[in-house]
Amino acid sequence: MFNLSKFIPVSSQNILGIDIGTASIKAVELTKSKKGIRLVNYGILEASGHLERINDALQTSNLELMDSETASTLIALLKGMKTQTKDVALSLPAFSAFTSLLELPDMSPEETTQAMNYQAKALVPMPLDQVTIDWLKIGKFKNPHGNFVQKVVLIAVPTKQIRKYQHICQQAGLNLKALELETVSMSRALTEGDSSLTLIVDIGARSSAFAIAKNGFLIHSAQADFAGTSLTHALAKGLGINVSRAEDLKRQKGLMGTGGEYEVSTLMLPYLDVIISEAKRVIETHERTAQEKVGRVVLSGGSANLLGIEKYVSEKLKIPAVKADPFGTKVGYPEIATPVLKIVAPSLSVAIGLGTRII
Ligand SMILES: Nc1ncnc2c1ncn2[C@@H]1O[C@H](COP(=O)(O)OP(=O)(O)OP(=O)(O)O)[C@@H](O)[C@H]1O
Ligand SMILES: [Mg+2]
């Protein structure tokens, strides 16, 4: 069994954090020195084919990941970045996993593993011989009876998915040091050192991932099958134009169109509203059980760059929404890169969260 929580120590000062999405691969190389963690380089390689035919996606929800094609795309990306290490931490897509937040008596890690394997039998909606079970302790509190209780997230990932990622790394000549659920990585990157309850909404191309998190830990996650591609297709259909033209128009105008362009946002909003409704459901479910209010929303993923999205989401959810900044004060970068990193930062949340985990 591949234990997701364990990782093999890295051999150099540097680590690659790699996020393989449906539309693109995002990679960062981080280095650690006495001055702290710094970005050495980053790269994003987009595959435009996913817009026309879903089979061209680098990743599909039915786990048909095209290993050799993904490996060669990855090799090209890393070559372009002139990476200095082969050690890599890779993310697993949120849609491939099942997670559940549980409260258990505070006990040793060995006993917790046993308890989680037992809980998995009742909770995981997949055959247990086909999944890898893992867990993450996210906190501890004293209950009204004076006993310590630990909060633990149960994670189940199809073992087939893990093997595919191991295979891709092998083909790309990389040393796989850690595999982690993308919602776990983005929670670390976007909420570490922040004790206010946050909802991260990662809107990618094919799916949107939701993570309730604080202090760097994932507490609850969910996902929806609507994301950036849904918006592009809505524009293409509504305006009778091809998808690549619709993609350009979406990136150019976002939700900020006026006059004749007003239609652009009108066509996309029903799909964005589906994503926001799911976000609302996630918030309400969590607030009901945890009795703690979500204080802010962080928008991550490529679609967080949709012009005007923060304002729209803030108004709809009545909670302040901001664009993700995974660099924060933790990860330094060359001053000269500031303008470009401002734009790409929301796309790098997962990759940075992966890198900072093990460096
Ligand atoms: N400036 C922009 N405005 C609006 N949308 C954008 C912009 N830039 C990128 N996008 C959208 O972001 C999406 C890609 O985001 P991302 O790279 O996070 O996806 P992914 O991780 O490959 O996909 P997934 O997470 O669904 O597997 C695409 O749908 C793209 O159209
Ligand atoms: Mg993604």
mmCIF file of C-alpha atoms and ligand atoms in Angstrom:
data_model
loop_
_atom_site.group_PDB
_atom_site.id
_atom_site.type_symbol
_atom_site.label_atom_id
_atom_site.label_comp_id
_atom_site.label_asym_id
_atom_site.label_seq_id
_atom_site.Cartn_x
_atom_site.Cartn_y
_atom_site.Cartn_z
ATOM 1 C CA MET A 1 0.000 0.000 0.000
ATOM 2 C CA PHE A 2 1.204 3.518 -0.799
ATOM 3 C CA ASN A 3 0.899 5.704 2.261
ATOM 4 C CA LEU A 4 -0.057 9.174 1.070
ATOM 5 C CA SER A 5 1.005 10.884 4.284
ATOM 6 C CA LYS A 6 4.525 9.516 4.266
ATOM 7 C CA PHE A 7 7.150 10.955 2.015
ATOM 8 C CA ILE A 8 10.702 10.046 1.255
ATOM 9 C CA PRO A 9 13.258 12.693 2.305
ATOM 10 C CA VAL A 10 14.461 14.823 -0.588
ATOM 11 C CA SER A 11 18.076 14.509 -1.622
ATOM 12 C CA SER A 12 18.676 18.150 -2.535
ATOM 13 C CA GLN A 13 17.680 21.615 -1.335
ATOM 14 C CA ASN A 14 15.138 21.823 -4.126
ATOM 15 C CA ILE A 15 11.749 20.269 -4.785
ATOM 16 C CA LEU A 16 9.296 20.328 -7.677
ATOM 17 C CA GLY A 17 5.593 20.741 -6.905
ATOM 18 C CA ILE A 18 3.521 19.554 -9.868
ATOM 19 C CA ASP A 19 -0.235 19.881 -10.433
ATOM 20 C CA ILE A 20 -1.544 17.893 -13.413
ATOM 21 C CA GLY A 21 -4.907 19.399 -14.344
ATOM 22 C CA THR A 22 -7.385 18.723 -17.131
ATOM 23 C CA ALA A 23 -6.281 21.714 -19.164
ATOM 24 C CA SER A 24 -2.727 22.292 -18.051
ATOM 25 C CA ILE A 25 0.247 21.165 -16.016
ATOM 26 C CA LYS A 26 1.491 23.633 -13.447
ATOM 27 C CA ALA A 27 4.967 23.216 -11.933
ATOM 28 C CA VAL A 28 7.080 25.156 -9.450
ATOM 29 C CA GLU A 29 10.637 24.552 -8.311
ATOM 30 C CA LEU A 30 11.260 25.729 -4.762
ATOM 31 C CA THR A 31 14.528 25.936 -2.878
ATOM 32 C CA LYS A 32 15.242 26.243 0.812
ATOM 33 C CA SER A 33 18.042 28.301 2.266
ATOM 34 C CA LYS A 34 18.750 30.126 5.511
ATOM 35 C CA LYS A 35 16.682 32.996 4.130
ATOM 36 C CA GLY A 36 13.613 30.764 3.803
ATOM 37 C CA ILE A 37 11.761 29.178 0.893
ATOM 38 C CA ARG A 38 12.136 30.760 -2.543
ATOM 39 C CA LEU A 39 10.722 30.168 -5.989
ATOM 40 C CA VAL A 40 13.469 29.109 -8.406
ATOM 41 C CA ASN A 41 11.201 28.889 -11.432
ATOM 42 C CA TYR A 42 7.689 27.998 -12.495
ATOM 43 C CA GLY A 43 6.036 26.727 -15.662
ATOM 44 C CA ILE A 44 2.511 26.280 -16.985
ATOM 45 C CA LEU A 45 1.813 24.248 -20.102
ATOM 46 C CA GLU A 46 -1.705 24.439 -21.454
ATOM 47 C CA ALA A 47 -3.266 21.849 -23.759
ATOM 48 C CA SER A 48 -5.799 23.666 -25.932
ATOM 49 C CA GLY A 49 -7.286 20.445 -27.325
ATOM 50 C CA HIS A 50 -9.342 19.819 -24.174
ATOM 51 C CA LEU A 51 -11.821 22.471 -25.307
ATOM 52 C CA GLU A 52 -12.850 20.639 -28.458
ATOM 53 C CA ARG A 53 -12.614 17.008 -27.496
ATOM 54 C CA ILE A 54 -12.682 15.808 -23.967
ATOM 55 C CA ASN A 55 -10.334 12.952 -24.888
ATOM 56 C CA ASP A 56 -7.618 15.480 -25.465
ATOM 57 C CA ALA A 57 -7.705 16.449 -21.828
ATOM 58 C CA LEU A 58 -4.557 15.569 -19.921
ATOM 59 C CA GLN A 59 -6.729 14.186 -17.207
ATOM 60 C CA THR A 60 -10.303 12.955 -17.270
ATOM 61 C CA SER A 61 -12.673 12.217 -14.441
ATOM 62 C CA ASN A 62 -13.048 8.592 -15.465
ATOM 63 C CA LEU A 63 -9.388 8.166 -14.549
ATOM 64 C CA GLU A 64 -8.299 7.743 -18.171
ATOM 65 C CA LEU A 65 -5.072 9.589 -17.652
ATOM 66 C CA MET A 66 -2.929 9.213 -20.708
ATOM 67 C CA ASP A 67 0.316 8.285 -19.054
ATOM 68 C CA SER A 68 2.840 8.549 -21.850
ATOM 69 C CA GLU A 69 1.351 11.726 -23.317
ATOM 70 C CA THR A 70 1.273 13.326 -19.888
ATOM 71 C CA ALA A 71 4.847 12.184 -19.219
ATOM 72 C CA SER A 72 6.113 13.728 -22.469
ATOM 73 C CA THR A 73 4.250 17.003 -21.797
ATOM 74 C CA LEU A 74 5.801 17.022 -18.350
ATOM 75 C CA ILE A 75 9.291 16.414 -19.738
ATOM 76 C CA ALA A 76 8.859 19.326 -22.175
ATOM 77 C CA LEU A 77 7.669 21.625 -19.406
ATOM 78 C CA LEU A 78 10.517 20.745 -17.026
ATOM 79 C CA LYS A 79 13.085 21.083 -19.806
ATOM 80 C CA GLY A 80 11.818 24.587 -20.489
ATOM 81 C CA MET A 81 12.123 25.398 -16.786
ATOM 82 C CA LYS A 82 15.721 24.077 -16.685
ATOM 83 C CA THR A 83 14.905 22.334 -13.415
ATOM 84 C CA GLN A 84 17.747 21.489 -11.049
ATOM 85 C CA THR A 85 16.148 18.522 -9.264
ATOM 86 C CA LYS A 86 14.255 15.327 -10.095
ATOM 87 C CA ASP A 87 12.523 15.169 -6.706
ATOM 88 C CA VAL A 88 8.826 15.767 -7.087
ATOM 89 C CA ALA A 89 5.631 16.106 -5.047
ATOM 90 C CA LEU A 90 2.506 15.466 -7.127
ATOM 91 C CA SER A 91 -1.155 16.249 -6.496
ATOM 92 C CA LEU A 92 -4.132 13.951 -6.921
ATOM 93 C CA PRO A 93 -7.321 15.501 -8.343
ATOM 94 C CA ALA A 94 -10.094 16.174 -5.830
ATOM 95 C CA PHE A 95 -12.651 14.373 -8.003
ATOM 96 C CA SER A 96 -10.732 11.116 -7.662
ATOM 97 C CA ALA A 97 -10.974 10.982 -3.882
ATOM 98 C CA PHE A 98 -13.474 10.511 -1.097
ATOM 99 C CA THR A 99 -12.995 12.497 2.119
ATOM 100 C CA SER A 100 -14.879 12.640 5.411
ATOM 101 C CA LEU A 101 -14.295 14.544 8.652
ATOM 102 C CA LEU A 102 -14.506 12.370 11.763
ATOM 103 C CA GLU A 103 -14.095 12.867 15.499
ATOM 104 C CA LEU A 104 -12.303 10.095 17.378
ATOM 105 C CA PRO A 105 -10.896 9.674 20.892
ATOM 106 C CA ASP A 106 -7.338 10.989 21.015
ATOM 107 C CA MET A 107 -5.058 7.979 20.494
ATOM 108 C CA SER A 108 -1.709 6.958 18.973
ATOM 109 C CA PRO A 109 -1.147 7.155 15.203
ATOM 110 C CA GLU A 110 -1.133 3.330 14.998
ATOM 111 C CA GLU A 111 -4.465 3.079 16.790
ATOM 112 C CA THR A 112 -5.882 5.893 14.658
ATOM 113 C CA THR A 113 -4.863 4.019 11.483
ATOM 114 C CA GLN A 114 -6.696 0.940 12.732
ATOM 115 C CA ALA A 115 -9.767 2.988 13.634
ATOM 116 C CA MET A 116 -9.782 4.728 10.239
ATOM 117 C CA ASN A 117 -9.525 1.423 8.358
ATOM 118 C CA TYR A 118 -12.532 0.271 10.350
ATOM 119 C CA GLN A 119 -14.485 3.506 9.696
ATOM 120 C CA ALA A 120 -13.644 3.257 5.993
ATOM 121 C CA LYS A 121 -15.656 0.032 5.734
ATOM 122 C CA ALA A 122 -18.813 1.943 6.608
ATOM 123 C CA LEU A 123 -18.086 5.252 4.906
ATOM 124 C CA VAL A 124 -16.141 4.788 1.664
ATOM 125 C CA PRO A 125 -18.449 4.282 -1.322
ATOM 126 C CA MET A 126 -15.847 2.267 -3.288
ATOM 127 C CA PRO A 127 -14.639 -1.346 -2.954
ATOM 128 C CA LEU A 128 -12.010 -1.212 -0.199
ATOM 129 C CA ASP A 129 -9.591 -3.541 -1.991
ATOM 130 C CA GLN A 130 -9.363 -0.945 -4.782
ATOM 131 C CA VAL A 131 -8.627 2.137 -2.674
ATOM 132 C CA THR A 132 -5.783 3.432 -0.558
ATOM 133 C CA ILE A 133 -6.916 4.761 2.801
ATOM 134 C CA ASP A 134 -5.139 7.614 4.480
ATOM 135 C CA TRP A 135 -5.934 10.117 7.222
ATOM 136 C CA LEU A 136 -4.866 13.547 8.435
ATOM 137 C CA LYS A 137 -5.174 14.812 11.988
ATOM 138 C CA ILE A 138 -6.338 18.414 11.837
ATOM 139 C CA GLY A 139 -6.942 19.263 15.468
ATOM 140 C CA LYS A 140 -7.692 18.232 19.012
ATOM 141 C CA PHE A 141 -10.186 19.556 21.582
ATOM 142 C CA LYS A 142 -11.597 18.737 25.008
ATOM 143 C CA ASN A 143 -15.237 17.644 24.930
ATOM 144 C CA PRO A 144 -17.791 18.633 27.612
ATOM 145 C CA HIS A 145 -16.934 15.393 29.484
ATOM 146 C CA GLY A 146 -13.309 16.505 29.801
ATOM 147 C CA ASN A 147 -11.981 13.929 27.301
ATOM 148 C CA PHE A 148 -9.623 14.799 24.448
ATOM 149 C CA VAL A 149 -11.084 14.239 21.001
ATOM 150 C CA GLN A 150 -9.134 14.424 17.727
ATOM 151 C CA LYS A 151 -10.547 15.684 14.437
ATOM 152 C CA VAL A 152 -9.363 13.505 11.578
ATOM 153 C CA VAL A 153 -9.991 13.669 7.828
ATOM 154 C CA LEU A 154 -10.409 10.245 6.224
ATOM 155 C CA ILE A 155 -9.103 10.139 2.640
ATOM 156 C CA ALA A 156 -9.693 7.293 0.180
ATOM 157 C CA VAL A 157 -8.047 7.373 -3.264
ATOM 158 C CA PRO A 158 -8.381 4.684 -5.961
ATOM 159 C CA THR A 159 -5.116 2.729 -5.917
ATOM 160 C CA LYS A 160 -5.278 2.665 -9.735
ATOM 161 C CA GLN A 161 -4.931 6.468 -9.735
ATOM 162 C CA ILE A 162 -1.863 6.309 -7.488
ATOM 163 C CA ARG A 163 -0.222 3.676 -9.727
ATOM 164 C CA LYS A 164 -0.813 5.867 -12.783
ATOM 165 C CA TYR A 165 0.986 8.777 -11.165
ATOM 166 C CA GLN A 166 3.865 6.541 -10.138
ATOM 167 C CA HIS A 167 4.040 5.339 -13.735
ATOM 168 C CA ILE A 168 4.041 8.890 -15.166
ATOM 169 C CA CYS A 169 6.922 9.869 -12.854
ATOM 170 C CA GLN A 170 8.843 6.767 -13.865
ATOM 171 C CA GLN A 171 8.365 7.595 -17.547
ATOM 172 C CA ALA A 172 9.386 11.214 -16.996
ATOM 173 C CA GLY A 173 12.495 10.157 -15.019
ATOM 174 C CA LEU A 174 11.303 11.827 -11.812
ATOM 175 C CA ASN A 175 11.657 10.687 -8.194
ATOM 176 C CA LEU A 176 8.176 10.705 -6.675
ATOM 177 C CA LYS A 177 8.612 11.855 -3.075
ATOM 178 C CA ALA A 178 5.016 12.604 -2.126
ATOM 179 C CA LEU A 179 1.486 12.291 -3.448
ATOM 180 C CA GLU A 180 -1.179 14.468 -1.939
ATOM 181 C CA LEU A 181 -4.790 15.399 -2.560
ATOM 182 C CA GLU A 182 -4.977 18.807 -4.293
ATOM 183 C CA THR A 183 -7.437 20.149 -1.698
ATOM 184 C CA VAL A 184 -4.909 19.290 1.055
ATOM 185 C CA SER A 185 -2.121 21.116 -0.838
ATOM 186 C CA MET A 186 -4.184 24.234 -1.546
ATOM 187 C CA SER A 187 -5.321 24.376 2.093
ATOM 188 C CA ARG A 188 -1.669 24.468 3.176
ATOM 189 C CA ALA A 189 -0.691 27.076 0.582
ATOM 190 C CA LEU A 190 -3.611 29.405 1.242
ATOM 191 C CA THR A 191 -4.438 29.157 4.963
ATOM 192 C CA GLU A 192 -1.202 28.305 6.802
ATOM 193 C CA GLY A 193 -0.786 30.688 9.752
ATOM 194 C CA ASP A 194 -4.381 31.905 9.411
ATOM 195 C CA SER A 195 -6.847 30.768 12.055
ATOM 196 C CA SER A 196 -9.959 32.227 10.395
ATOM 197 C CA LEU A 197 -12.184 29.662 8.708
ATOM 198 C CA THR A 198 -11.730 29.903 4.920
ATOM 199 C CA LEU A 199 -13.551 28.451 1.936
ATOM 200 C CA ILE A 200 -11.192 27.882 -0.984
ATOM 201 C CA VAL A 201 -12.947 27.592 -4.337
ATOM 202 C CA ASP A 202 -10.587 26.226 -6.994
ATOM 203 C CA ILE A 203 -12.223 26.693 -10.392
ATOM 204 C CA GLY A 204 -10.224 24.762 -12.951
ATOM 205 C CA ALA A 205 -11.176 23.786 -16.481
ATOM 206 C CA ARG A 206 -13.243 20.664 -15.962
ATOM 207 C CA SER A 207 -14.145 20.720 -12.288
ATOM 208 C CA SER A 208 -14.321 22.993 -9.282
ATOM 209 C CA ALA A 209 -12.929 21.897 -5.929
ATOM 210 C CA PHE A 210 -14.136 23.328 -2.613
ATOM 211 C CA ALA A 211 -12.064 23.164 0.559
ATOM 212 C CA ILE A 212 -12.997 24.441 4.001
ATOM 213 C CA ALA A 213 -9.688 25.022 5.741
ATOM 214 C CA LYS A 214 -7.831 26.854 8.498
ATOM 215 C CA ASN A 215 -4.310 26.919 9.915
ATOM 216 C CA GLY A 216 -3.096 25.157 6.764
ATOM 217 C CA PHE A 217 -5.342 22.111 7.209
ATOM 218 C CA LEU A 218 -8.184 20.816 5.091
ATOM 219 C CA ILE A 219 -11.337 20.304 7.146
ATOM 220 C CA HIS A 220 -13.991 19.511 4.570
ATOM 221 C CA SER A 221 -13.987 19.154 0.789
ATOM 222 C CA ALA A 222 -16.427 18.811 -2.089
ATOM 223 C CA GLN A 223 -16.407 19.156 -5.841
ATOM 224 C CA ALA A 224 -18.638 20.154 -8.755
ATOM 225 C CA ASP A 225 -18.493 19.222 -12.422
ATOM 226 C CA PHE A 226 -18.787 22.815 -13.645
ATOM 227 C CA ALA A 227 -15.757 25.049 -14.188
ATOM 228 C CA GLY A 228 -13.995 27.214 -16.799
ATOM 229 C CA THR A 229 -14.806 24.989 -19.775
ATOM 230 C CA SER A 230 -18.530 25.227 -18.953
ATOM 231 C CA LEU A 231 -18.251 29.035 -19.235
ATOM 232 C CA THR A 232 -16.403 28.821 -22.573
ATOM 233 C CA HIS A 233 -18.932 26.372 -24.010
ATOM 234 C CA ALA A 234 -21.840 28.577 -22.850
ATOM 235 C CA LEU A 235 -20.312 31.507 -24.745
ATOM 236 C CA ALA A 236 -19.590 29.465 -27.869
ATOM 237 C CA LYS A 237 -23.132 28.103 -27.989
ATOM 238 C CA GLY A 238 -24.861 31.363 -27.078
ATOM 239 C CA LEU A 239 -22.933 33.490 -29.573
ATOM 240 C CA GLY A 240 -22.589 30.829 -32.292
ATOM 241 C CA ILE A 241 -18.790 31.063 -32.348
ATOM 242 C CA ASN A 242 -16.076 28.404 -32.093
ATOM 243 C CA VAL A 243 -14.645 27.441 -28.729
ATOM 244 C CA SER A 244 -11.224 28.993 -29.170
ATOM 245 C CA ARG A 245 -12.792 32.355 -30.049
ATOM 246 C CA ALA A 246 -15.120 31.947 -27.057
ATOM 247 C CA GLU A 247 -12.110 31.187 -24.829
ATOM 248 C CA ASP A 248 -10.385 34.401 -25.991
ATOM 249 C CA LEU A 249 -13.533 36.431 -25.426
ATOM 250 C CA LYS A 250 -13.984 34.978 -21.937
ATOM 251 C CA ARG A 251 -10.424 35.903 -20.946
ATOM 252 C CA GLN A 252 -10.706 39.360 -22.489
ATOM 253 C CA LYS A 253 -14.075 40.469 -21.133
ATOM 254 C CA GLY A 254 -14.819 38.263 -18.121
ATOM 255 C CA LEU A 255 -17.839 39.548 -16.212
ATOM 256 C CA MET A 256 -16.937 43.178 -16.926
ATOM 257 C CA GLY A 257 -18.541 43.602 -20.354
ATOM 258 C CA THR A 258 -20.714 46.648 -20.913
ATOM 259 C CA GLY A 259 -23.169 47.609 -23.629
ATOM 260 C CA GLY A 260 -23.113 45.046 -26.435
ATOM 261 C CA GLU A 261 -20.700 42.895 -24.444
ATOM 262 C CA TYR A 262 -23.120 42.577 -21.571
ATOM 263 C CA GLU A 263 -24.307 39.360 -23.197
ATOM 264 C CA VAL A 264 -20.918 37.771 -22.577
ATOM 265 C CA SER A 265 -21.385 37.794 -18.820
ATOM 266 C CA THR A 266 -25.117 37.029 -19.061
ATOM 267 C CA LEU A 267 -24.327 33.818 -20.932
ATOM 268 C CA MET A 268 -21.717 32.688 -18.424
ATOM 269 C CA LEU A 269 -23.451 33.627 -15.178
ATOM 270 C CA PRO A 270 -25.871 30.654 -14.946
ATOM 271 C CA TYR A 271 -22.858 28.305 -14.870
ATOM 272 C CA LEU A 272 -20.942 30.423 -12.407
ATOM 273 C CA ASP A 273 -24.095 30.509 -10.274
ATOM 274 C CA VAL A 274 -24.130 26.682 -10.146
ATOM 275 C CA ILE A 275 -20.571 26.772 -8.757
ATOM 276 C CA ILE A 276 -21.544 29.481 -6.253
ATOM 277 C CA SER A 277 -24.635 27.489 -5.156
ATOM 278 C CA GLU A 278 -22.399 24.526 -4.433
ATOM 279 C CA ALA A 279 -20.048 26.817 -2.475
ATOM 280 C CA LYS A 280 -23.051 28.025 -0.476
ATOM 281 C CA ARG A 281 -24.128 24.458 0.256
ATOM 282 C CA VAL A 282 -20.600 23.562 1.432
ATOM 283 C CA ILE A 283 -20.523 26.630 3.724
ATOM 284 C CA GLU A 284 -23.983 25.960 5.161
ATOM 285 C CA THR A 285 -23.305 22.268 5.784
ATOM 286 C CA HIS A 286 -20.070 23.043 7.560
ATOM 287 C CA GLU A 287 -21.419 25.950 9.600
ATOM 288 C CA ARG A 288 -24.353 23.834 10.776
ATOM 289 C CA THR A 289 -22.167 21.032 12.102
ATOM 290 C CA ALA A 290 -19.113 23.003 13.243
ATOM 291 C CA GLN A 291 -20.950 26.085 14.507
ATOM 292 C CA GLU A 292 -18.182 28.270 13.207
ATOM 293 C CA LYS A 293 -18.593 30.930 10.513
ATOM 294 C CA VAL A 294 -16.638 31.003 7.265
ATOM 295 C CA GLY A 295 -14.910 34.391 7.329
ATOM 296 C CA ARG A 296 -13.492 34.622 3.811
ATOM 297 C CA VAL A 297 -13.524 33.002 0.400
ATOM 298 C CA VAL A 298 -10.320 32.496 -1.580
ATOM 299 C CA LEU A 299 -10.633 31.965 -5.332
ATOM 300 C CA SER A 300 -8.005 29.695 -6.829
ATOM 301 C CA GLY A 301 -7.335 27.924 -10.163
ATOM 302 C CA GLY A 302 -7.090 29.451 -13.645
ATOM 303 C CA SER A 303 -10.709 30.650 -13.614
ATOM 304 C CA ALA A 304 -9.988 32.846 -10.569
ATOM 305 C CA ASN A 305 -8.612 35.216 -13.236
ATOM 306 C CA LEU A 306 -12.074 35.744 -14.729
ATOM 307 C CA LEU A 307 -12.403 39.540 -14.638
ATOM 308 C CA GLY A 308 -14.844 40.686 -11.951
ATOM 309 C CA ILE A 309 -15.240 37.264 -10.299
ATOM 310 C CA GLU A 310 -14.207 38.377 -6.772
ATOM 311 C CA LYS A 311 -16.867 41.106 -6.655
ATOM 312 C CA TYR A 312 -19.565 38.799 -8.043
ATOM 313 C CA VAL A 313 -18.778 35.960 -5.619
ATOM 314 C CA SER A 314 -18.523 38.351 -2.628
ATOM 315 C CA GLU A 315 -21.959 39.799 -3.403
ATOM 316 C CA LYS A 316 -23.602 36.418 -3.956
ATOM 317 C CA LEU A 317 -22.167 34.745 -0.849
ATOM 318 C CA LYS A 318 -22.104 37.899 1.299
ATOM 319 C CA ILE A 319 -18.603 36.939 2.393
ATOM 320 C CA PRO A 320 -15.445 38.792 1.236
ATOM 321 C CA ALA A 321 -13.813 36.932 -1.657
ATOM 322 C CA VAL A 322 -10.217 37.433 -2.758
ATOM 323 C CA LYS A 323 -7.937 35.963 -5.402
ATOM 324 C CA ALA A 324 -5.508 33.320 -4.124
ATOM 325 C CA ASP A 325 -1.952 34.369 -3.290
ATOM 326 C CA PRO A 326 -0.076 31.147 -2.486
ATOM 327 C CA PHE A 327 3.238 33.020 -2.161
ATOM 328 C CA GLY A 328 2.050 35.153 0.742
ATOM 329 C CA THR A 329 4.900 35.977 3.078
ATOM 330 C CA LYS A 330 6.207 32.382 3.072
ATOM 331 C CA VAL A 331 7.587 31.920 -0.420
ATOM 332 C CA GLY A 332 9.977 34.521 -1.788
ATOM 333 C CA TYR A 333 10.573 35.259 -5.464
ATOM 334 C CA PRO A 334 12.658 37.623 -7.578
ATOM 335 C CA GLU A 335 11.309 41.182 -7.488
ATOM 336 C CA ILE A 336 11.309 41.337 -11.271
ATOM 337 C CA ALA A 337 8.744 38.519 -11.448
ATOM 338 C CA THR A 338 6.116 40.430 -9.399
ATOM 339 C CA PRO A 339 3.864 41.583 -12.305
ATOM 340 C CA VAL A 340 3.637 38.164 -13.945
ATOM 341 C CA LEU A 341 3.296 36.258 -10.672
ATOM 342 C CA LYS A 342 0.349 38.479 -9.719
ATOM 343 C CA ILE A 343 -1.478 37.047 -12.728
ATOM 344 C CA VAL A 344 -0.445 33.395 -12.511
ATOM 345 C CA ALA A 345 -0.425 33.060 -8.701
ATOM 346 C CA PRO A 346 -3.991 31.622 -8.387
ATOM 347 C CA SER A 347 -3.021 28.850 -10.846
ATOM 348 C CA LEU A 348 -0.032 27.855 -8.698
ATOM 349 C CA SER A 349 -1.787 27.285 -5.341
ATOM 350 C CA VAL A 350 -1.653 23.494 -5.517
ATOM 351 C CA ALA A 351 1.926 23.316 -6.866
ATOM 352 C CA ILE A 352 3.221 25.669 -4.140
ATOM 353 C CA GLY A 353 1.316 23.827 -1.408
ATOM 354 C CA LEU A 354 2.957 20.587 -2.567
ATOM 355 C CA GLY A 355 6.437 22.087 -2.608
ATOM 356 C CA THR A 356 6.179 23.738 0.809
ATOM 357 C CA ARG A 357 5.033 20.486 2.386
ATOM 358 C CA ILE A 358 8.295 18.698 2.029
ATOM 359 C CA ILE A 359 11.000 21.263 1.691
HETATM 360 N N1 LIG B 1 -7.926 35.220 -17.624
HETATM 361 C C1 LIG B 1 -8.809 34.234 -17.531
HETATM 362 N N2 LIG B 1 -10.135 34.494 -17.455
HETATM 363 C C2 LIG B 1 -11.035 33.510 -17.339
HETATM 364 N N3 LIG B 1 -10.737 32.199 -17.305
HETATM 365 C C3 LIG B 1 -9.431 31.881 -17.391
HETATM 366 C C4 LIG B 1 -8.415 32.848 -17.499
HETATM 367 N N4 LIG B 1 -7.212 32.210 -17.553
HETATM 368 C C5 LIG B 1 -7.490 30.896 -17.491
HETATM 369 N N5 LIG B 1 -8.812 30.679 -17.388
HETATM 370 C C6 LIG B 1 -9.525 29.408 -17.323
HETATM 371 O O1 LIG B 1 -8.956 28.609 -16.344
HETATM 372 C C7 LIG B 1 -9.204 27.224 -16.655
HETATM 373 C C8 LIG B 1 -7.947 26.448 -16.415
HETATM 374 O O2 LIG B 1 -7.665 26.525 -15.045
HETATM 375 P P1 LIG B 1 -6.668 25.486 -14.354
HETATM 376 O O3 LIG B 1 -5.343 25.577 -15.024
HETATM 377 O O4 LIG B 1 -6.729 25.751 -12.885
HETATM 378 O O5 LIG B 1 -7.398 24.128 -14.749
HETATM 379 P P2 LIG B 1 -6.913 22.629 -14.564
HETATM 380 O O6 LIG B 1 -6.262 22.509 -13.233
HETATM 381 O O7 LIG B 1 -6.120 22.207 -15.737
HETATM 382 O O8 LIG B 1 -8.296 21.887 -14.619
HETATM 383 P P3 LIG B 1 -9.026 20.970 -13.529
HETATM 384 O O9 LIG B 1 -8.629 21.486 -12.186
HETATM 385 O O10 LIG B 1 -10.472 21.152 -13.841
HETATM 386 O O11 LIG B 1 -8.538 19.602 -13.809
HETATM 387 C C9 LIG B 1 -9.634 27.180 -18.117
HETATM 388 O O12 LIG B 1 -11.008 26.889 -18.198
HETATM 389 C C10 LIG B 1 -9.355 28.610 -18.598
HETATM 390 O O13 LIG B 1 -10.296 29.022 -19.557
HETATM 391 MG MG MG B 2 -6.843 22.016 -11.283
#
